[in-house]
């Protein structure tokens, strides 16, 4: 039995996505760039997927859609592209809580002479917009902000950020990493100041290995991968037809499922979250209650280790994730939770639960039954018995 509550890591491929892809793996294998009749179906399939992505993004034209291999490639294409097209500007603004695919790139760019400002967040995970406003100057080539945070689900007000950027410097380009917002937020890029926006298929029930980048029609950037003329010269390499078809169908399904996501999935997430906060004396919510994508909950369990919780949950078939990343043999607490100022007492014991449209009520009930037992077991092993006793008494009275 697997109870999969780690959908921000990756998602199950929807059967309807697989069914749409299959003919392009089996019979319709032609290279879409070829001249013969056999390739027409492949090239038409790509055109259809591009139109599906245009609708998913809320873009003006399908010419604004580039297929990539993943979210990291979308981000790298956008960021390196904007900087290459504006070589005289050396200032970048981003946030302290971005995904490593963006943060690690900025650290490399700093070594190459770029000035990078990392904007902080408040205790509830929301962005310090005043700080952002102050940092934009004539030299700012790019502002790069995620739409929803992968660890906490906190949503950044990208429409408002876009307006701030263009009011301070209309030349500054705005890239949004929307990997965790896909299928959870309704995109309508044409009515915003977003110039570039990246997504990744495996976060919304398409397979791993396919992503897309929206590039506004008036934004000109060079390709990251240079070679053939695929994607109108914006991304070389023979098109991955079956996966592109899968991404198109996944995007259409995600749009259809958005209402379900924001009502039913949210109801299940809230049931899990309020249940844990009520039943487990040393639990606390890491993030704002309201301004979050509907599927994510990040909960800290004080004075115990997150990895131990995950191992016990795994024995029960429950998959979740901890905020910690294992870096060079030492357990580093999450950079996101640290930026929010989460107290050290729960920094190492924070767990992310992330649901999807395949999550059932029974799975939530089972998790709510088992998790408090797991925590009680681990609490007994903690070296902080006095602190835990004090906490238990203060929560119970
Ligand atoms: N951006 C965010 C917010 C993510 O959560 C992830 C993946 O977890 C990525 C980017 C990278 O996406 P991919 O794994 O498709 O490269």
Coordinates of C-alpha atoms and ligand atoms in Angstrom, one line a residue:
X1 CA 0.0 0.0 0.0
X2 CA 1.3 3.5 -0.9
X3 CA -0.3 6.7 0.5
X4 CA 1.3 9.3 -1.7
X5 CA 1.4 12.7 0.0
X6 CA 4.5 14.0 -1.8
X7 CA 2.9 15.5 -4.9
X8 CA 5.2 18.6 -4.8
X9 CA 8.1 16.2 -5.5
X10 CA 6.4 14.6 -8.5
X11 CA 3.0 13.3 -9.5
X12 CA 1.4 10.2 -10.9
X13 CA 0.9 10.3 -14.7
X14 CA -2.8 10.6 -15.5
X15 CA -4.0 7.6 -17.5
X16 CA -5.6 9.9 -20.1
X17 CA -2.2 11.6 -20.6
X18 CA -0.6 8.1 -21.1
X19 CA -3.3 7.1 -23.5
X20 CA -2.8 10.2 -25.6
X21 CA 1.0 9.7 -25.7
X22 CA 1.0 6.1 -26.6
X23 CA 0.4 6.2 -30.4
X24 CA 3.4 8.6 -30.7
X25 CA 5.6 6.1 -29.0
X26 CA 4.4 3.2 -31.1
X27 CA 3.0 3.9 -34.6
X28 CA 3.4 7.6 -35.1
X29 CA 7.1 7.8 -34.6
X30 CA 8.0 10.1 -37.5
X31 CA 10.3 13.1 -37.0
X32 CA 7.9 16.1 -37.2
X33 CA 10.5 18.1 -39.3
X34 CA 10.5 15.5 -42.1
X35 CA 9.0 16.3 -45.5
X36 CA 6.8 13.2 -46.1
X37 CA 3.2 12.7 -45.4
X38 CA 4.0 10.3 -42.5
X39 CA 5.3 13.2 -40.4
X40 CA 2.2 15.3 -40.7
X41 CA 0.5 13.7 -37.7
X42 CA 3.5 14.3 -35.5
X43 CA 3.8 17.9 -36.4
X44 CA 0.0 18.5 -36.1
X45 CA 0.2 16.9 -32.6
X46 CA 2.9 19.3 -31.6
X47 CA 0.8 22.2 -32.9
X48 CA -2.2 21.1 -30.9
X49 CA -0.1 20.7 -27.7
X50 CA 1.3 24.2 -28.3
X51 CA -2.3 25.6 -28.5
X52 CA -3.2 23.7 -25.3
X53 CA -0.2 25.3 -23.6
X54 CA -1.2 28.8 -24.9
X55 CA -4.6 28.3 -23.3
X56 CA -3.0 27.0 -20.1
X57 CA -0.7 30.0 -19.8
X58 CA -3.4 32.4 -20.9
X59 CA -0.9 33.6 -23.5
X60 CA -1.8 35.7 -26.6
X61 CA -0.3 33.4 -29.1
X62 CA 1.1 29.8 -29.4
X63 CA 4.3 31.5 -30.7
X64 CA 5.0 32.4 -27.1
X65 CA 5.3 28.7 -26.0
X66 CA 8.7 26.9 -26.1
X67 CA 8.8 23.2 -25.1
X68 CA 11.7 22.3 -22.8
X69 CA 12.7 19.1 -20.9
X70 CA 11.9 20.3 -17.3
X71 CA 11.4 23.2 -14.9
X72 CA 15.2 23.6 -14.5
X73 CA 15.7 24.0 -18.2
X74 CA 12.9 26.5 -18.5
X75 CA 14.4 28.6 -15.7
X76 CA 18.0 28.4 -17.2
X77 CA 16.7 29.3 -20.6
X78 CA 14.8 32.3 -19.3
X79 CA 17.5 33.6 -16.9
X80 CA 20.6 33.1 -19.1
X81 CA 18.6 34.3 -22.1
X82 CA 17.5 37.6 -20.5
X83 CA 21.1 38.3 -19.3
X84 CA 22.7 37.4 -22.7
X85 CA 20.2 39.8 -24.4
X86 CA 21.1 42.6 -21.9
X87 CA 24.8 42.3 -21.5
X88 CA 25.3 45.8 -20.1
X89 CA 23.1 45.3 -17.1
X90 CA 24.5 43.3 -14.2
X91 CA 21.9 43.5 -11.5
X92 CA 19.4 40.7 -10.6
X93 CA 16.8 40.5 -7.9
X94 CA 15.4 37.2 -6.6
X95 CA 14.1 35.8 -3.3
X96 CA 15.8 33.9 -0.5
X97 CA 13.3 31.1 -0.9
X98 CA 13.6 30.1 -4.6
X99 CA 14.1 26.5 -5.7
X100 CA 17.8 25.4 -5.9
X101 CA 17.6 25.3 -9.7
X102 CA 17.3 29.1 -9.6
X103 CA 19.4 29.8 -6.4
X104 CA 22.4 27.7 -7.5
X105 CA 22.4 29.5 -10.9
X106 CA 22.4 32.9 -9.2
X107 CA 25.3 31.8 -7.0
X108 CA 27.3 30.9 -10.2
X109 CA 26.3 34.3 -11.8
X110 CA 27.6 36.1 -8.7
X111 CA 31.0 34.5 -9.3
X112 CA 30.8 35.8 -12.9
X113 CA 30.4 39.4 -11.6
X114 CA 26.6 39.8 -11.4
X115 CA 25.2 41.7 -8.4
X116 CA 22.3 39.6 -7.0
X117 CA 19.9 40.8 -4.3
X118 CA 18.0 38.1 -2.4
X119 CA 14.7 39.5 -1.0
X120 CA 13.6 38.1 2.4
X121 CA 10.3 36.8 3.5
X122 CA 8.1 37.4 6.6
X123 CA 7.3 34.7 9.3
X124 CA 4.3 33.6 7.3
X125 CA 6.3 33.1 4.2
X126 CA 5.1 36.2 2.4
X127 CA 7.5 38.3 0.4
X128 CA 8.9 41.7 1.6
X129 CA 7.5 43.8 -1.2
X130 CA 9.0 47.0 0.2
X131 CA 12.5 45.5 0.1
X132 CA 11.8 44.4 -3.5
X133 CA 10.7 47.9 -4.5
X134 CA 13.8 49.5 -2.9
X135 CA 16.2 47.3 -4.8
X136 CA 15.0 47.9 -8.4
X137 CA 17.3 50.4 -10.1
X138 CA 18.5 51.4 -13.6
X139 CA 21.0 48.5 -13.7
X140 CA 18.3 45.8 -12.9
X141 CA 18.2 43.4 -15.9
X142 CA 16.0 40.8 -14.3
X143 CA 13.6 40.1 -11.4
X144 CA 13.0 36.4 -10.8
X145 CA 10.3 35.2 -8.4
X146 CA 8.5 31.9 -7.9
X147 CA 4.7 31.9 -8.0
X148 CA 4.2 29.3 -5.3
X149 CA 6.8 27.9 -2.9
X150 CA 7.6 24.2 -3.2
X151 CA 8.1 23.7 0.5
X152 CA 5.3 25.8 2.1
X153 CA 2.9 26.3 -0.9
X154 CA 2.9 30.1 -0.1
X155 CA 1.8 32.1 -3.1
X156 CA 3.7 35.3 -4.1
X157 CA 1.5 38.1 -5.6
X158 CA 3.2 38.0 -9.1
X159 CA 0.7 40.4 -10.7
X160 CA 1.4 43.0 -8.1
X161 CA 5.2 42.4 -8.3
X162 CA 5.0 42.8 -12.1
X163 CA 3.4 46.2 -11.6
X164 CA 6.0 47.3 -9.1
X165 CA 8.8 46.2 -11.5
X166 CA 7.5 48.0 -14.5
X167 CA 6.6 51.2 -12.6
X168 CA 10.2 51.4 -11.3
X169 CA 12.0 50.2 -14.5
X170 CA 10.0 49.3 -17.6
X171 CA 13.1 47.7 -19.2
X172 CA 13.6 45.2 -16.4
X173 CA 12.5 41.7 -17.4
X174 CA 10.3 39.6 -15.1
X175 CA 10.7 35.8 -14.9
X176 CA 8.3 33.7 -12.8
X177 CA 9.1 30.1 -11.8
X178 CA 5.5 28.7 -11.9
X179 CA 6.5 25.0 -11.5
X180 CA 4.5 24.6 -8.2
X181 CA 1.7 26.9 -9.2
X182 CA 0.8 24.8 -12.3
X183 CA -2.7 23.3 -11.9
X184 CA -3.2 25.1 -8.6
X185 CA -3.5 28.7 -9.8
X186 CA -5.3 30.0 -12.9
X187 CA -2.7 31.5 -15.2
X188 CA -3.6 34.6 -17.3
X189 CA -0.2 35.9 -18.4
X190 CA -1.5 38.2 -21.1
X191 CA -3.0 40.5 -18.5
X192 CA 0.1 40.7 -16.4
X193 CA 3.6 42.1 -16.6
X194 CA 5.2 38.6 -16.6
X195 CA 7.7 38.4 -19.4
X196 CA 8.8 34.8 -19.0
X197 CA 7.2 31.9 -17.0
X198 CA 8.4 28.3 -16.6
X199 CA 6.6 25.1 -15.8
X200 CA 7.4 21.4 -15.5
X201 CA 5.0 18.6 -16.6
X202 CA 5.8 16.0 -13.9
X203 CA 4.3 18.3 -11.2
X204 CA 0.8 18.1 -12.8
X205 CA 0.4 14.5 -14.0
X206 CA 2.5 14.6 -17.2
X207 CA 5.7 12.5 -17.2
X208 CA 9.1 13.6 -16.1
X209 CA 11.3 15.0 -18.8
X210 CA 9.0 17.6 -20.3
X211 CA 8.4 21.3 -19.5
X212 CA 7.6 24.5 -21.1
X213 CA 8.5 28.2 -21.1
X214 CA 6.3 31.1 -21.9
X215 CA 8.2 34.0 -23.5
X216 CA 6.2 37.2 -24.2
X217 CA 6.2 38.0 -27.9
X218 CA 8.2 41.3 -27.5
X219 CA 10.9 39.6 -25.4
X220 CA 13.8 38.5 -27.5
X221 CA 16.3 36.0 -26.0
X222 CA 18.9 33.6 -27.5
X223 CA 18.4 29.8 -27.1
X224 CA 20.1 27.9 -24.3
X225 CA 20.5 24.8 -26.5
X226 CA 21.9 25.8 -29.9
X227 CA 21.7 23.5 -33.0
X228 CA 18.7 22.7 -35.3
X229 CA 15.8 25.0 -36.0
X230 CA 13.2 23.3 -33.8
X231 CA 11.0 25.5 -31.7
X232 CA 11.6 28.3 -34.2
X233 CA 15.3 28.3 -33.3
X234 CA 14.6 28.7 -29.6
X235 CA 15.4 25.2 -28.5
X236 CA 17.4 22.8 -30.6
X237 CA 16.9 19.0 -30.6
X238 CA 14.4 16.7 -32.3
X239 CA 11.0 17.3 -30.6
X240 CA 10.0 14.8 -28.0
X241 CA 6.6 14.3 -29.6
X242 CA 5.0 11.8 -27.2
X243 CA 5.9 13.9 -24.1
X244 CA 4.9 17.1 -25.8
X245 CA 1.5 15.5 -26.6
X246 CA 1.3 14.4 -22.9
X247 CA 2.1 17.8 -21.6
X248 CA -0.7 19.3 -23.8
X249 CA -3.3 16.9 -22.5
X250 CA -2.0 17.3 -18.9
X251 CA -2.4 21.1 -19.2
X252 CA -5.9 20.8 -20.5
X253 CA -6.8 18.3 -17.7
X254 CA -5.2 20.6 -15.1
X255 CA -7.4 23.5 -16.2
X256 CA -10.5 21.4 -16.0
X257 CA -9.5 20.1 -12.5
X258 CA -8.7 23.5 -11.1
X259 CA -12.1 23.9 -9.4
X260 CA -11.7 20.5 -7.9
X261 CA -8.2 21.4 -6.7
X262 CA -9.3 24.6 -5.0
X263 CA -12.4 23.1 -3.3
X264 CA -12.1 19.3 -2.7
X265 CA -8.3 19.0 -2.5
X266 CA -8.2 22.1 -0.3
X267 CA -10.9 20.5 1.9
X268 CA -8.8 17.3 2.3
X269 CA -5.6 19.3 2.9
X270 CA -7.4 21.4 5.6
X271 CA -8.8 18.3 7.2
X272 CA -5.3 16.8 7.4
X273 CA -3.8 20.0 8.7
X274 CA -6.4 20.9 11.3
X275 CA -6.5 17.3 12.4
X276 CA -2.7 17.1 13.0
X277 CA -2.6 20.5 14.7
X278 CA -5.4 19.4 17.0
X279 CA -4.2 15.9 17.8
X280 CA -0.4 16.4 18.0
X281 CA 0.7 18.6 20.9
X282 CA 4.1 19.6 19.5
X283 CA 2.9 20.5 16.0
X284 CA 2.9 24.0 14.4
X285 CA 2.0 25.3 11.0
X286 CA 4.9 26.7 9.0
X287 CA 3.3 29.4 6.7
X288 CA 0.3 31.6 6.3
X289 CA -3.0 29.9 6.6
X290 CA -4.7 31.6 3.7
X291 CA -2.3 32.6 1.0
X292 CA -1.3 29.1 -0.1
X293 CA -1.8 26.7 -3.0
X294 CA -4.6 24.3 -2.0
X295 CA -2.6 21.1 -1.8
X296 CA 0.4 21.9 0.5
X297 CA 0.8 21.8 4.2
X298 CA 4.2 22.2 6.0
X299 CA 4.0 21.3 9.7
X300 CA 6.8 21.5 12.2
X301 CA 7.0 18.9 15.0
X302 CA 9.0 20.5 17.9
X303 CA 12.1 18.8 19.4
X304 CA 12.1 15.8 17.1
X305 CA 13.9 14.9 13.9
X306 CA 11.9 15.0 10.6
X307 CA 13.9 12.2 9.0
X308 CA 12.8 9.9 11.8
X309 CA 9.2 10.8 11.3
X310 CA 9.6 10.1 7.5
X311 CA 11.1 6.7 8.2
X312 CA 8.3 5.7 10.5
X313 CA 5.7 7.0 8.0
X314 CA 7.4 5.1 5.2
X315 CA 7.0 1.9 7.2
X316 CA 3.3 2.5 7.2
X317 CA 3.3 3.2 3.4
X318 CA 2.9 7.0 3.8
X319 CA 5.2 9.1 1.6
X320 CA 5.9 12.7 2.7
X321 CA 8.9 14.9 2.6
X322 CA 11.1 16.8 5.1
X323 CA 12.2 20.4 4.7
X324 CA 15.8 19.3 5.1
X325 CA 18.2 18.4 2.3
X326 CA 21.1 16.1 3.0
X327 CA 24.1 18.3 2.0
X328 CA 27.6 16.9 2.1
X329 CA 26.8 14.4 4.9
X330 CA 25.3 17.0 7.3
X331 CA 21.6 17.6 7.6
X332 CA 21.1 21.2 6.6
X333 CA 17.8 22.7 7.7
X334 CA 15.6 24.1 4.9
X335 CA 16.7 27.5 3.5
X336 CA 13.0 28.4 3.1
X337 CA 12.1 27.7 6.7
X338 CA 15.3 29.5 7.9
X339 CA 14.4 32.6 5.8
X340 CA 11.0 32.6 7.5
X341 CA 12.6 32.5 10.9
X342 CA 11.1 29.2 11.9
X343 CA 12.4 28.5 15.5
X344 CA 15.2 26.0 15.7
X345 CA 13.0 23.8 17.9
X346 CA 10.9 22.7 14.8
X347 CA 13.4 23.5 12.0
X348 CA 14.7 19.9 12.0
X349 CA 11.3 18.4 12.5
X350 CA 9.3 19.9 9.7
X351 CA 7.3 17.8 7.3
X352 CA 5.7 18.7 4.0
X353 CA 2.4 17.0 3.0
X354 CA 1.3 17.6 -0.6
X355 CA -1.9 16.2 -2.1
X356 CA -3.2 15.7 -5.6
X357 CA -6.5 15.0 -7.3
X358 CA -5.7 11.3 -6.8
X359 CA -5.6 11.7 -2.9
X360 CA -8.6 10.1 -1.2
X361 CA -10.5 10.8 2.0
X362 CA -9.5 7.3 3.3
X363 CA -5.8 8.1 2.8
X364 CA -6.2 11.3 4.8
X365 CA -8.1 9.5 7.6
X366 CA -5.5 6.8 7.7
X367 CA -2.7 9.4 8.0
X368 CA -4.6 11.2 10.7
X369 CA -5.0 7.9 12.6
X370 CA -1.3 6.9 12.3
X371 CA 0.7 10.1 12.5
X372 CA -0.1 11.0 16.2
X373 CA 1.0 7.4 17.2
X374 CA 4.3 7.9 15.2
X375 CA 5.0 11.2 16.9
X376 CA 4.3 9.9 20.4
X377 CA 6.8 7.0 19.7
X378 CA 9.5 9.5 18.5
X379 CA 8.8 12.0 21.3
X380 CA 9.9 9.3 23.8
X381 CA 13.3 9.1 22.1
X382 CA 13.9 12.8 22.1
X383 CA 16.7 14.2 24.4
X384 CA 14.5 17.2 25.1
X385 CA 12.1 15.5 27.6
X386 CA 11.8 18.5 29.9
X387 CA 11.0 20.9 27.1
X388 CA 8.5 18.5 25.6
X389 CA 6.7 18.0 29.0
X390 CA 6.5 21.8 29.4
X391 CA 5.1 22.1 25.9
X392 CA 2.5 19.3 26.4
X393 CA 1.3 21.0 29.6
X394 CA 1.1 24.4 28.1
X395 CA -0.9 23.2 25.1
X396 CA -3.2 21.1 27.2
X397 CA -4.1 24.0 29.5
Ligands
LIG1 N1 11.0 25.2 -9.4 C1 10.3 24.7 -8.4 C2 9.5 25.6 -7.5 C3 10.3 23.3 -8.1 O1 9.6 22.8 -7.1 C4 11.0 22.5 -9.0 C5 11.1 21.0 -8.7 O2 10.9 20.5 -7.6 C6 11.8 23.0 -10.0 C7 11.7 24.4 -10.2 C8 12.6 22.2 -11.0 O3 11.7 21.4 -11.8 P1 12.3 20.1 -12.6 O4 12.6 19.1 -11.6 O5 11.3 19.8 -13.6 O6 13.6 20.6 -13.2

